[in-house]
Coordinates of C-alpha atoms in Angstrom, one line a residue:
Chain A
X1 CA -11.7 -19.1 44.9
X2 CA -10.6 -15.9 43.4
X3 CA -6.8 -16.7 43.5
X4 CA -7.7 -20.3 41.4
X5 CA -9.2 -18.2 39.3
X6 CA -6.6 -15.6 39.2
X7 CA -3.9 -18.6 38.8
X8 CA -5.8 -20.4 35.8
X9 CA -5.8 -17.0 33.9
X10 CA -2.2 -16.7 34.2
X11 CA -1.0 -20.2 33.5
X12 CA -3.7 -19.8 30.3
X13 CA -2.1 -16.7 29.6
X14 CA 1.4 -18.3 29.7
X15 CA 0.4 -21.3 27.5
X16 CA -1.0 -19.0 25.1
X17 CA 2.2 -17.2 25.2
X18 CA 3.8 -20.4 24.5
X19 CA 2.4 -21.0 21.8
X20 CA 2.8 -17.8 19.6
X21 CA 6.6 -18.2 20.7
X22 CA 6.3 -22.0 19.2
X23 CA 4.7 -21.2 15.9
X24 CA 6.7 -18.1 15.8
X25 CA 10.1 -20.1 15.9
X26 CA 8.4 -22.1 13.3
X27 CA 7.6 -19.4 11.1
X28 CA 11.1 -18.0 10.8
X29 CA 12.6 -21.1 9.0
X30 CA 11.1 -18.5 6.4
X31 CA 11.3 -14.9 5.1
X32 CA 10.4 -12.3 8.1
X33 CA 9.1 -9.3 6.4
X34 CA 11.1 -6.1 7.4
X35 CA 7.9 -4.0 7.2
X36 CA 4.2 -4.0 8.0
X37 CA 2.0 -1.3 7.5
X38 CA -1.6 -0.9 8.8
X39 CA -4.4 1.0 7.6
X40 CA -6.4 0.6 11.2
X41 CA -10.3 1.0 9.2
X42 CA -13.4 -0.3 10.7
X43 CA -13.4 1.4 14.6
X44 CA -16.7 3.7 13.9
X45 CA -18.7 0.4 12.4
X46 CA -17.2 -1.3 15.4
X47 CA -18.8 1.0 17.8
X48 CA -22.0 0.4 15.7
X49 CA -22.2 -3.1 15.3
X50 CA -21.2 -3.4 19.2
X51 CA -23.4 -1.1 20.3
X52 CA -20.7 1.2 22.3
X53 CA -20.5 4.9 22.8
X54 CA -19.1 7.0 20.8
X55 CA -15.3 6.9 20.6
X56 CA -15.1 3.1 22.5
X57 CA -14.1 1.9 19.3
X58 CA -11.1 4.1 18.7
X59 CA -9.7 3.1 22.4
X60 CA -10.2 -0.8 21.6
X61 CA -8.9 0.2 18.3
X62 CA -5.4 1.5 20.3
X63 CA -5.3 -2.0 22.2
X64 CA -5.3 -4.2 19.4
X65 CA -3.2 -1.4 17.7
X66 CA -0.3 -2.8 20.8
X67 CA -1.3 -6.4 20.6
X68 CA -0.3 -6.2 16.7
X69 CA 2.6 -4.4 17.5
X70 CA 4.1 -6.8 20.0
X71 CA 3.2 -9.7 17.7
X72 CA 5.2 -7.6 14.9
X73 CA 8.4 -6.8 17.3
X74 CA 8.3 -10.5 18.6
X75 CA 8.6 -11.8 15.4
X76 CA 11.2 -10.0 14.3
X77 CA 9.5 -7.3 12.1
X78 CA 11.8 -3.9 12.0
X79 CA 9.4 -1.6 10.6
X80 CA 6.1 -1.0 11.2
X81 CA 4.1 1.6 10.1
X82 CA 0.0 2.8 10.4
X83 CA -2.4 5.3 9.1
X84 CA -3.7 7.0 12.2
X85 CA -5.2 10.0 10.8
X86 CA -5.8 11.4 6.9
X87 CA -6.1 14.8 5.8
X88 CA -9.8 13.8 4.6
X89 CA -10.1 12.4 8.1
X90 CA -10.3 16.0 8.8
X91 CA -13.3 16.6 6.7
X92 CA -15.5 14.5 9.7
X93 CA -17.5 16.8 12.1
X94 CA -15.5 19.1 14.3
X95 CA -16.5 16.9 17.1
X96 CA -15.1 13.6 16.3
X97 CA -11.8 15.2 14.8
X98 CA -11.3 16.8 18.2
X99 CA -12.0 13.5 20.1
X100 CA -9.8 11.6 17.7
X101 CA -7.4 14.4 18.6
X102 CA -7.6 13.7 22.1
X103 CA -7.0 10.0 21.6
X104 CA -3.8 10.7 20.3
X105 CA -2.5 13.3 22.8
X106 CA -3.5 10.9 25.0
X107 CA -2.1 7.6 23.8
X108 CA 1.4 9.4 23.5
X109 CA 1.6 10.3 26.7
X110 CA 0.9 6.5 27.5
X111 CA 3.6 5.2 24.7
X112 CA 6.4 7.3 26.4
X113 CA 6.0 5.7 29.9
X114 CA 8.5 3.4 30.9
X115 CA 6.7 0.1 30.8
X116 CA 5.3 0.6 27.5
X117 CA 5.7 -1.2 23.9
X118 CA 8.2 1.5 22.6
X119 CA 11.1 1.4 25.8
X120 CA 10.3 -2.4 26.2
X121 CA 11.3 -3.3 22.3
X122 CA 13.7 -0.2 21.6
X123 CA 10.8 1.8 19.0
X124 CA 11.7 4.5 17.6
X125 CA 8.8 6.5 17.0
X126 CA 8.7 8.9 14.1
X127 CA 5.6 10.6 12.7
X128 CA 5.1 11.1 9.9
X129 CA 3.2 13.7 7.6
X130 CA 2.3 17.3 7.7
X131 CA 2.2 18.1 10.8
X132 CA 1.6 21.7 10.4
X133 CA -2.2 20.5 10.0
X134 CA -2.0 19.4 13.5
X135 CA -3.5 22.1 16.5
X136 CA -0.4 22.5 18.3
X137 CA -0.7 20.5 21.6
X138 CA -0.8 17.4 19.2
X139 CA 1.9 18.8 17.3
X140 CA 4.5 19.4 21.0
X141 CA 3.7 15.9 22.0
X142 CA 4.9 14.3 18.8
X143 CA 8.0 16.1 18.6
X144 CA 8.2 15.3 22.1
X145 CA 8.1 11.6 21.0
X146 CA 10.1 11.7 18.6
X147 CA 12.8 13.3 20.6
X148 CA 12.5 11.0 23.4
X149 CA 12.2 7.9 20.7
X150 CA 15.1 9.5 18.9
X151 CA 18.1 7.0 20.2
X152 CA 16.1 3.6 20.2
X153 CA 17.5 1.5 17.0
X154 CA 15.9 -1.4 17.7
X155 CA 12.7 -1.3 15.6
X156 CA 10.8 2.0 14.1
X157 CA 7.3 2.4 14.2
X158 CA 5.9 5.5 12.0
X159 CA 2.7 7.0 12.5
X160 CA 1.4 8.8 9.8
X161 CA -0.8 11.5 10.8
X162 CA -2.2 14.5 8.7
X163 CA -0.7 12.1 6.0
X164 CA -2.1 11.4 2.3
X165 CA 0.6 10.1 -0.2
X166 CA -0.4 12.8 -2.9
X167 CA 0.2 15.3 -0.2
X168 CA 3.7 13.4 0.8
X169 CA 4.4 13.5 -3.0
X170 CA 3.9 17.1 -3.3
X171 CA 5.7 18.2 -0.1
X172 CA 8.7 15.8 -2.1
X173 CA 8.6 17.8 -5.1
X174 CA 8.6 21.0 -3.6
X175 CA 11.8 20.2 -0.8
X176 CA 13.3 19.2 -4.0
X177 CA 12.2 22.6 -6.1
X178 CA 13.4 24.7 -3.3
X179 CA 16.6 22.7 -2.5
X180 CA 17.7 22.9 -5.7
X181 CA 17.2 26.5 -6.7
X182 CA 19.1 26.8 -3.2
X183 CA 22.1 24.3 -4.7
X184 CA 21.9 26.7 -8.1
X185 CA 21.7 30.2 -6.0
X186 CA 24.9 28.9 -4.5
X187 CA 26.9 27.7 -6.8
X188 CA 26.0 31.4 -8.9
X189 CA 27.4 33.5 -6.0
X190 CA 30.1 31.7 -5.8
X191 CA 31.4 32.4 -9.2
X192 CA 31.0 29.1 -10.8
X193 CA 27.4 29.2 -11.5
X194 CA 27.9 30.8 -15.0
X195 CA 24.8 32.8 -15.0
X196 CA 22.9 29.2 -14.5
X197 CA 20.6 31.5 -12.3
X198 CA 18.7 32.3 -15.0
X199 CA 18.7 29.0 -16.3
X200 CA 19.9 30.0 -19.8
X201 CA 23.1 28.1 -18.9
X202 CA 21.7 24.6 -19.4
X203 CA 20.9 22.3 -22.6
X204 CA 17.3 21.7 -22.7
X205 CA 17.7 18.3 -22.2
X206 CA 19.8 19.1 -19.1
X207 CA 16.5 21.3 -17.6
X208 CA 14.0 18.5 -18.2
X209 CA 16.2 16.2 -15.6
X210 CA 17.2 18.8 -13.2
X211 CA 15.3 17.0 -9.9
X212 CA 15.9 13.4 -10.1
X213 CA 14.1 10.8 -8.6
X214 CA 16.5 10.6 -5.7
X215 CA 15.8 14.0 -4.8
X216 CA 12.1 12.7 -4.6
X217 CA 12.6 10.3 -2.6
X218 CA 15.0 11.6 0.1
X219 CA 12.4 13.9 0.9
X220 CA 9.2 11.6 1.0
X221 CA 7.9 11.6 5.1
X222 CA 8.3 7.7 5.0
X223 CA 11.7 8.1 3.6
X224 CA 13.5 7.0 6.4
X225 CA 11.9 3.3 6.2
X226 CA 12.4 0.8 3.6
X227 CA 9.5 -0.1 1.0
X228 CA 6.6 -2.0 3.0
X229 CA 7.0 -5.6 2.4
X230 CA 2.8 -6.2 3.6
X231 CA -0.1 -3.5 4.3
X232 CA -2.8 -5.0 6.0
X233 CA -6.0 -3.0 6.2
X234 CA -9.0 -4.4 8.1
X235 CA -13.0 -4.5 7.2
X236 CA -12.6 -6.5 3.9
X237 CA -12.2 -3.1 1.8
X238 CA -10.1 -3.5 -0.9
X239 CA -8.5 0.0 -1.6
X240 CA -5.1 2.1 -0.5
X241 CA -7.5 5.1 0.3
X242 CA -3.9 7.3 -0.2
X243 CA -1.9 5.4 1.9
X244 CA 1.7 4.5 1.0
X245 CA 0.7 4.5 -3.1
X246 CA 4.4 5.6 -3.6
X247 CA 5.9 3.2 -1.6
X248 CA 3.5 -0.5 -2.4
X249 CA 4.4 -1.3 -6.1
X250 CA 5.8 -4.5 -4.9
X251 CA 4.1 -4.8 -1.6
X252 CA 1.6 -7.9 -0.9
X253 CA -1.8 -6.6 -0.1
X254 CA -4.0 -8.8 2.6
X255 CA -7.3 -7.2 3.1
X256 CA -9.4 -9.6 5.5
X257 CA -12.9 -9.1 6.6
X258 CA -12.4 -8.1 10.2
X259 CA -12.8 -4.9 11.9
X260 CA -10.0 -3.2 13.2
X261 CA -10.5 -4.1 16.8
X262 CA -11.0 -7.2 16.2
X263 CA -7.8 -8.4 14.6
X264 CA -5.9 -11.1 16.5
X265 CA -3.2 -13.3 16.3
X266 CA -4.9 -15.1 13.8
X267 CA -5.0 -12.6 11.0
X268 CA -0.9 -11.7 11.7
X269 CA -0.3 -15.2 10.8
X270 CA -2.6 -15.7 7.9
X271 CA -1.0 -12.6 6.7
X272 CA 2.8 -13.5 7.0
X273 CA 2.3 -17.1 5.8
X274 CA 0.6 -15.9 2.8
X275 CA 3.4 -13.2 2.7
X276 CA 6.1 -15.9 2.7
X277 CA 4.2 -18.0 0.1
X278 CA 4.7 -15.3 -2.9
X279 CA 8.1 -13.9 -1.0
X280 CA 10.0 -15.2 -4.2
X281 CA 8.2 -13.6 -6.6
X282 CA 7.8 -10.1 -5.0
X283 CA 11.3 -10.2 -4.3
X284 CA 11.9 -10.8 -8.1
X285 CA 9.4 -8.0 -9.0
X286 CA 12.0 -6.1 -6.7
X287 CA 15.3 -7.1 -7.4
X288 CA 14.0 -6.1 -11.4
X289 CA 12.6 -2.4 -10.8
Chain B
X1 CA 38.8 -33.0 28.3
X2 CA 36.9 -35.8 26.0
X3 CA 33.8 -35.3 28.4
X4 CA 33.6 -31.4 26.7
X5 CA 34.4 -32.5 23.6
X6 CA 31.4 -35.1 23.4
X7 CA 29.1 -32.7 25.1
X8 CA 30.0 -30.4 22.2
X9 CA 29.2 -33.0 19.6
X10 CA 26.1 -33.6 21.5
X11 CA 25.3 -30.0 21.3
X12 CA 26.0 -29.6 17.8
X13 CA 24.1 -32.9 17.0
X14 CA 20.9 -31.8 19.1
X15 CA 20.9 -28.0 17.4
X16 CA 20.6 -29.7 13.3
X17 CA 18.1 -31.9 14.7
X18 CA 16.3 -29.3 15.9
X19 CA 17.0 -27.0 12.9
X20 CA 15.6 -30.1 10.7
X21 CA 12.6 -30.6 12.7
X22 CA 11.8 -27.0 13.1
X23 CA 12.2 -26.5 8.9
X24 CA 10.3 -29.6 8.3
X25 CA 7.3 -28.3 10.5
X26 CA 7.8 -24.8 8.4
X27 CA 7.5 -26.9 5.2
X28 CA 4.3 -28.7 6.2
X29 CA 2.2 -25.7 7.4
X30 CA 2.8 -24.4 4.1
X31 CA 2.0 -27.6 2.5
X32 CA -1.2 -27.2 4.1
X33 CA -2.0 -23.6 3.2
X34 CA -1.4 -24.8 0.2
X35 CA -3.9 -27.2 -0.2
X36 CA -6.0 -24.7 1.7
X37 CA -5.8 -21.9 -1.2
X38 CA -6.1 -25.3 -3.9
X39 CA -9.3 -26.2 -1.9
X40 CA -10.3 -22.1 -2.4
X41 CA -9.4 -21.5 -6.1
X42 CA -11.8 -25.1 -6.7
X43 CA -14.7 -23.5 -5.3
X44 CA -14.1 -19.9 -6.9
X45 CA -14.0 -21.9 -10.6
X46 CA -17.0 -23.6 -9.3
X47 CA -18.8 -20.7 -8.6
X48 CA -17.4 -18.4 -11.9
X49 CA -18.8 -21.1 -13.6
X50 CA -22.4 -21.0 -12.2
X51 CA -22.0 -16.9 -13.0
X52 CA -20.9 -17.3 -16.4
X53 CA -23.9 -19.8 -17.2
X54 CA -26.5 -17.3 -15.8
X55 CA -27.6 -19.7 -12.7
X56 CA -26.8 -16.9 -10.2
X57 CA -29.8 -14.5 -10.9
X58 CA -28.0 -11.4 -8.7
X59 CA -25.5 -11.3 -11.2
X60 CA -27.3 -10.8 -14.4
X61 CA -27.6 -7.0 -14.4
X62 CA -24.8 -4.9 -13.6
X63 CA -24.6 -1.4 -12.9
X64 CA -22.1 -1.1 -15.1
X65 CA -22.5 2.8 -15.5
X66 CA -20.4 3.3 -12.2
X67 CA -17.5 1.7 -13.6
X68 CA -16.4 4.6 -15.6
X69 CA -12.8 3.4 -15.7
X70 CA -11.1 0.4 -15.6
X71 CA -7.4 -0.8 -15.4
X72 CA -5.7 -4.2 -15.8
X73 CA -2.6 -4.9 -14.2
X74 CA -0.8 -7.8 -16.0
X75 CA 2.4 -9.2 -14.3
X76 CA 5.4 -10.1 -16.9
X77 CA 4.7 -13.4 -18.0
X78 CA 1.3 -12.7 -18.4
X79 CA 1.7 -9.8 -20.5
X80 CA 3.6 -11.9 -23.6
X81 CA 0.1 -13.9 -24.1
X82 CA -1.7 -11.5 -26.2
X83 CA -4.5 -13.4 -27.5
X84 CA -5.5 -13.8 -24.0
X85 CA -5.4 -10.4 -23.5
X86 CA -7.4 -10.1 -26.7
X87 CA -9.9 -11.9 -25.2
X88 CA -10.1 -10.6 -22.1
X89 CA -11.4 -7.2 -23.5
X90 CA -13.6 -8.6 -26.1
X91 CA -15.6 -10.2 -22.9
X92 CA -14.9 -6.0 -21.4
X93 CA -16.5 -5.3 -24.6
X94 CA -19.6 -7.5 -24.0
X95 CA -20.1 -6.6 -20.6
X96 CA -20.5 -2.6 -21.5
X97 CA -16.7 -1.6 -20.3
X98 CA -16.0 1.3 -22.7
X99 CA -12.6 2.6 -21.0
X100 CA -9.8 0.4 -20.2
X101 CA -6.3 1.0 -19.1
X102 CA -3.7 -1.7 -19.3
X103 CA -0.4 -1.8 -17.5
X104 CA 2.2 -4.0 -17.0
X105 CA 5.6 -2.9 -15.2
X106 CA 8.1 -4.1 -18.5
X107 CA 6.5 -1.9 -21.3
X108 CA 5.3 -5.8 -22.9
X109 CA 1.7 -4.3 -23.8
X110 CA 2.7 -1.1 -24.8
X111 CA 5.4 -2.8 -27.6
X112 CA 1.7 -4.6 -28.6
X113 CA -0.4 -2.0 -28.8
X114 CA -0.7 -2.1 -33.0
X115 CA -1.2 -5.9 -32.7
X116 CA -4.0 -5.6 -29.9
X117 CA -5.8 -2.4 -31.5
X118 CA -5.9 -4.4 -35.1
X119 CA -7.7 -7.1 -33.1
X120 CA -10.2 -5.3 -31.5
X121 CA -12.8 -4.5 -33.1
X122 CA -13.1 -0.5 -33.2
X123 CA -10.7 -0.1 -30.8
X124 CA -8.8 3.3 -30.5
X125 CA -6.1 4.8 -28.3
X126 CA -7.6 7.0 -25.4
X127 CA -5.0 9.4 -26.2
X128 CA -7.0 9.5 -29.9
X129 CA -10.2 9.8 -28.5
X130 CA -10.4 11.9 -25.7
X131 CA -10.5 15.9 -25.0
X132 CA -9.1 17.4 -21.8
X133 CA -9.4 14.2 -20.3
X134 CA -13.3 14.1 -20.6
X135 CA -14.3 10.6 -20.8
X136 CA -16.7 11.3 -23.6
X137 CA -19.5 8.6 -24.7
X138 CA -19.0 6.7 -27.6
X139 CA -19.6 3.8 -29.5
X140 CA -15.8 2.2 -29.6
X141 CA -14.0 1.2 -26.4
X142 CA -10.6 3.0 -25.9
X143 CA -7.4 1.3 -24.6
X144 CA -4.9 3.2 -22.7
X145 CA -1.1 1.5 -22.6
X146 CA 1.0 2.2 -19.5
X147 CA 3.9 0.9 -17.7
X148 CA 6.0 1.8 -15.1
X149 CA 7.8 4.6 -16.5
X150 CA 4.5 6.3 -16.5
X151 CA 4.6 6.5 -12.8
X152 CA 7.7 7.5 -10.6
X153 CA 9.7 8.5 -13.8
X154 CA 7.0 11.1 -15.0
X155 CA 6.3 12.6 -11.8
X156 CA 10.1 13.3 -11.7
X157 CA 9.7 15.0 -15.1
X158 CA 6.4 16.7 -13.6
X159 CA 9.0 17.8 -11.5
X160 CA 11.0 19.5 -13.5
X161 CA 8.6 21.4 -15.3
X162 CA 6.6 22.2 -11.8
X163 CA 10.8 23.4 -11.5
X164 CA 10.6 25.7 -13.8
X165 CA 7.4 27.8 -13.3
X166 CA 8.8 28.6 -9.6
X167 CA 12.4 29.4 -10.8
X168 CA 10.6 31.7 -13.6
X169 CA 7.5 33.2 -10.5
X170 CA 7.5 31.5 -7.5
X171 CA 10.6 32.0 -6.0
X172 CA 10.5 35.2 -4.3
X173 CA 6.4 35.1 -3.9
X174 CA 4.8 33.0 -1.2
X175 CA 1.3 33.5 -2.9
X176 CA 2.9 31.8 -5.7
X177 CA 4.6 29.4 -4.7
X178 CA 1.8 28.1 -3.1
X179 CA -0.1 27.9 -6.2
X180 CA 2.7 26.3 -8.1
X181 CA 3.2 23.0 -5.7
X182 CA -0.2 22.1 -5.7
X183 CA -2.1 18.7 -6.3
X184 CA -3.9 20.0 -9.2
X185 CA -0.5 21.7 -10.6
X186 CA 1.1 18.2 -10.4
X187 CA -1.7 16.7 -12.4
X188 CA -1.6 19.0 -15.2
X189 CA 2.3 18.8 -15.2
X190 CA 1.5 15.2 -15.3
X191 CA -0.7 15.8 -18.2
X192 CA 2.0 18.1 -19.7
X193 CA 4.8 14.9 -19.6
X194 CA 2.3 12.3 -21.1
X195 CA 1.7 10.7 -18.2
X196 CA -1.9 11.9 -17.3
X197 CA -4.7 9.1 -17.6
X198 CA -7.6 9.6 -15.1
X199 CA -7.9 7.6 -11.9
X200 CA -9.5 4.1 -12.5
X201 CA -12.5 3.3 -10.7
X202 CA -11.2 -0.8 -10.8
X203 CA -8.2 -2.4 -10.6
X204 CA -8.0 -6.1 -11.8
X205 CA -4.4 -7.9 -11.0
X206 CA -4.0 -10.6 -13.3
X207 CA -1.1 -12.0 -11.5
X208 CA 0.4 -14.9 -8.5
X209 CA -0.1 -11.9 -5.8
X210 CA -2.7 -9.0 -4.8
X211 CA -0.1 -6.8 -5.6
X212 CA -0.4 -3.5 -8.1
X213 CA 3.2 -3.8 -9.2
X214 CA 4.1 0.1 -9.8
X215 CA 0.7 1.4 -11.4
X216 CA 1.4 4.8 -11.2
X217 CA 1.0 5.5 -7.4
X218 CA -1.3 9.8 -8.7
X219 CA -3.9 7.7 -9.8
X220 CA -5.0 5.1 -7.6
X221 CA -6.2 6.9 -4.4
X222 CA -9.4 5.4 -4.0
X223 CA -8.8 2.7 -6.7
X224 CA -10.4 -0.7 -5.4
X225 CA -8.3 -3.5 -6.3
X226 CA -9.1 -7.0 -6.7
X227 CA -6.8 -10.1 -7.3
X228 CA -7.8 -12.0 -10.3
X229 CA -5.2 -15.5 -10.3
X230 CA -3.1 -15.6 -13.0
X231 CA -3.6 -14.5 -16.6
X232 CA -3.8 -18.1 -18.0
X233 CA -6.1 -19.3 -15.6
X234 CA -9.0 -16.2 -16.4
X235 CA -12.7 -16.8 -16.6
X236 CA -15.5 -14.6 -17.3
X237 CA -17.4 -15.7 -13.9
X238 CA -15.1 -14.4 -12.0
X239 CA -14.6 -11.3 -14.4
X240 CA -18.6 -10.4 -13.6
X241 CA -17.8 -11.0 -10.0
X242 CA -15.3 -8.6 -9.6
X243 CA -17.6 -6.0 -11.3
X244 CA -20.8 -6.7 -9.6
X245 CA -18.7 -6.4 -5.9
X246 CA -17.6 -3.3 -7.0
X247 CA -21.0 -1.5 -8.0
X248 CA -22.1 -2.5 -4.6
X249 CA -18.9 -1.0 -3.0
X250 CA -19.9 2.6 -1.2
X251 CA -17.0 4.8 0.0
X252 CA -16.6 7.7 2.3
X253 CA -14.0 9.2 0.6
X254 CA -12.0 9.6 4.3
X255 CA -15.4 11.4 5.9

């Protein structure tokens, strides 16, 4: 009776499968998007509406977290990206921050394992924000990751962690400050600075362009992924909450009602068909800026 | 020899049917979202309508006091129509919307601004009416004009002067140059380059997709955004919608 049952699972499981391969293959007659990002709200009202104990949320959160992932690497999406943890996340009580903390230490030792999402699609995992913020267990086993992540080229996920884009912003413009006194500094002692380190050696108009926008942006965190193509956040709220503000001017924004740990299938598709039906004109918004 | 050859033919044969089958199933599940969003929009003008004739009692008083800011993002196309725009913040106007910023990626507004302001009734610039960025009360609504130079470009000129106070201090002082690159620096550099508006409370996209098409990124941290359709297509139901969902909206601020 047990093995019927056992057997009916699977050959459901294997239809289902099927399925999402069919409509998949369907799907890409039209524009994949390159990248996704995720802004995973809703696990804490979850756990309320639910009924759970504290923290169950967060660990059904991390499953559909791998289910949306596989959909994503299935379909053909390169880069995917998510907003594990803000710096105002650390704001919460010391508790929860600690638990959410040991979520994470957790659920990288689990990623790294040979059977998992990341060695089964090629991920390179990179994460992304100030990780200085991090206590320094956390901090090892992402660089520990990112190591071991460091020669799969298949896809790229990128967690941002201790991450606000203000606070990427800022860390931009600084690199940029101190990397380009460094540039001056050197080109002085050389001989052929001129005296530019006092700065008296440029036009005015000359200082006020100095750092360029490139410099910016070749030191943002997320600056080793192209500009998100969709950012999906879950629970029907309709703001960035300082997520990716830099990188979304021309980025579709599909905000449905579900809770984090409940997205499914469903919502991926909703998502990327209405993605592909305005693909044309974001691409024009683009191809102009 | 001819048996490969036909099996070939056969193969490329059975790959373009497939290929036409598989585009013209692509082509009809869009047809049906389609009519699906169609099917949508009919109901949302249905229901603006009952809002803008008063039938919907929850909609008749607004807390319009939280809405302290308010910005319009108008794609392109949108933005040449100005007599729309015109009347889109006289109905701002009626509502109790004293502070409005309008953007649109090309500079279109911004190249209107004398046009729109003569049409207004006692209209002014923000830049005109505020003080150190104090929203003060008053009895005219003021317009802010922005575009995307005010975003990415100015904080690279927010940069430069952020630049300059650590080549002149910060460079050899760690105290300093932690004071220098901070959040608050950046907004008053910000300030400093003209490009310092406060954050809006609202976002309205009057465009084909929920999409905020290069606002500038400082401002919009805990903006809420809602998609409005296209410019051409505006009512005031759905205007008073938009509003009433966000007085009811109730953040954590990441806490």
């Amino acid at each position: 009776m047990e093995r019927i049952r056992e057997r009916v699972i699977q050959i459901y499981g294997n239809l289902v499968s099927l399925l999402q391969k069919c409509i998949f293959c369907i799907l890409s007659v039209g524009p994949i998007p390159n990248h996704i990002a995720f802004i995973m709200d809703g696990n804490r009202r979850f756990t309320k509406k639910c009924k759970l104990m504290e923290g169950a949320g967060h660990k059904i959160g991390f499953s559909a977290l791998m289910s949306m992932l596989k959909y994503c690497y299935e379909f053909g999406v390169r880069y995917v990206t998510v907003y594990a943890f803000s710096i105002e996340n650390f704001k919460r009580s010391p508790e929860e921050v600690q638990s959410l903390m040991d979520l994470m230490l957790e659920k990288i030792e689990e990623i790294l394992k040979e059977q998992s999402i990341v060695n089964r699609y090629g991920v390179r995992v990179i994460f992304s924000g100030n990780l200085k913020l991090l206590s320094e267990p956390v901090r090892l086993a992402a660089e520990r990751a990112m190591l071991a992540t460091a020669k799969n080229s298949k896809a790229v996920l990128s967690i941002c962690v201790a991450y606000t884009s203000t606070n990427e912003i800022m860390h931009a413009v600084q690199e940029s400050c101190e990397e380009k006194w460094d540039e001056i500094t050197l080109l002085n002692s050389s001989g052929a600075g001129y005296g530019l380190i006092s700065l008296g050696g440029y036009e005015q108009d000359e200082m006020d362009h100095l750092i360029k926008l490139t410099d910016i942006e070749k030191h943002m965190y997320m600056a080793a992924a192209p500009d998100p193509d969709i950012i999906i956040r879950t629970s029907g709220e309709t703001r960035l909450s300082n997520f990716l503000l830099w990188q979304s001017a021309n980025c579709y924004l599909y905000l449905p009602s579900v809770l984090w740990p409940e997205i499914g299938f469903r919502q991926f598709l909703w998502a990327i068909l209405n993605f592909q039906q305005i693909h044309f004109y974001l691409d024009k918004q683009r191809k102009q800026s | 020899m001819d048996f490969s050859n036909e099996s070939r033919v056969l193969h490329r044969c059975s790959a373009q049917i497939g290929n036409l089958l598989l585009r013209s199933l692509w082509h009809l599940v869009h047809f049906i979202i389609s009519i699906c969003n169609f099917t949508l929009d009919i109901a949302n003008v249905l229901e603006s309508y009952l809002i803008s004739s008063g039938l919907l009692g929850r909609y008749k008083s607004l807390h319009i006091a939280k809405l302290r800011y308010l910005a319009i993002v108008i794609e392109s196309e949108g933005a040449y129509q100005t007599l729309k725009i015109i009347e889109l913040l006289q109905w701002l106007e009626a509502v109790g919307v004293k502070h409005v910023c309008l953007y649109d990626n090309e500079g279109i507004l911004k190249k209107s601004k004398d046009f729109i302001l003569e049409n207004l009734d006692g209209a002014i610039l923000f830049q005109d009416a505020h003080e150190n960025n104090v929203l003060l009360d008053q009895q005219h609504m003021t317009l802010e004009f922005v575009s995307f130079s005010d975003g990415k470009e100015a904080v690279a000129k927010a940069a430069n002067v952020l630049f300059m106070k650590y080549s002149k201090s910060g460079v050899t002082d760690q105290n300093q140059k932690e004071k220098i690159f901070t959040e608050s620096q950046m907004t008053e550099a910000l300030k400093t380059v003209g490009s310092g508006g406060p954050e809006p409370d609202l976002l309205l996209v009057y465009g084909p997709a929920r999409c905020h098409l290069g606002f500038p990124a400082w401002r919009i941290k805990y903006t809420e955004i809602v998609h409005m359709g296209l410019l051409k297509s505006m009512n005031y139901g759905s205007l008073i919608k938009a509003i009433y969902k966000f007085t009811m909206v109730r953040q954590n601020y990441g806490k």
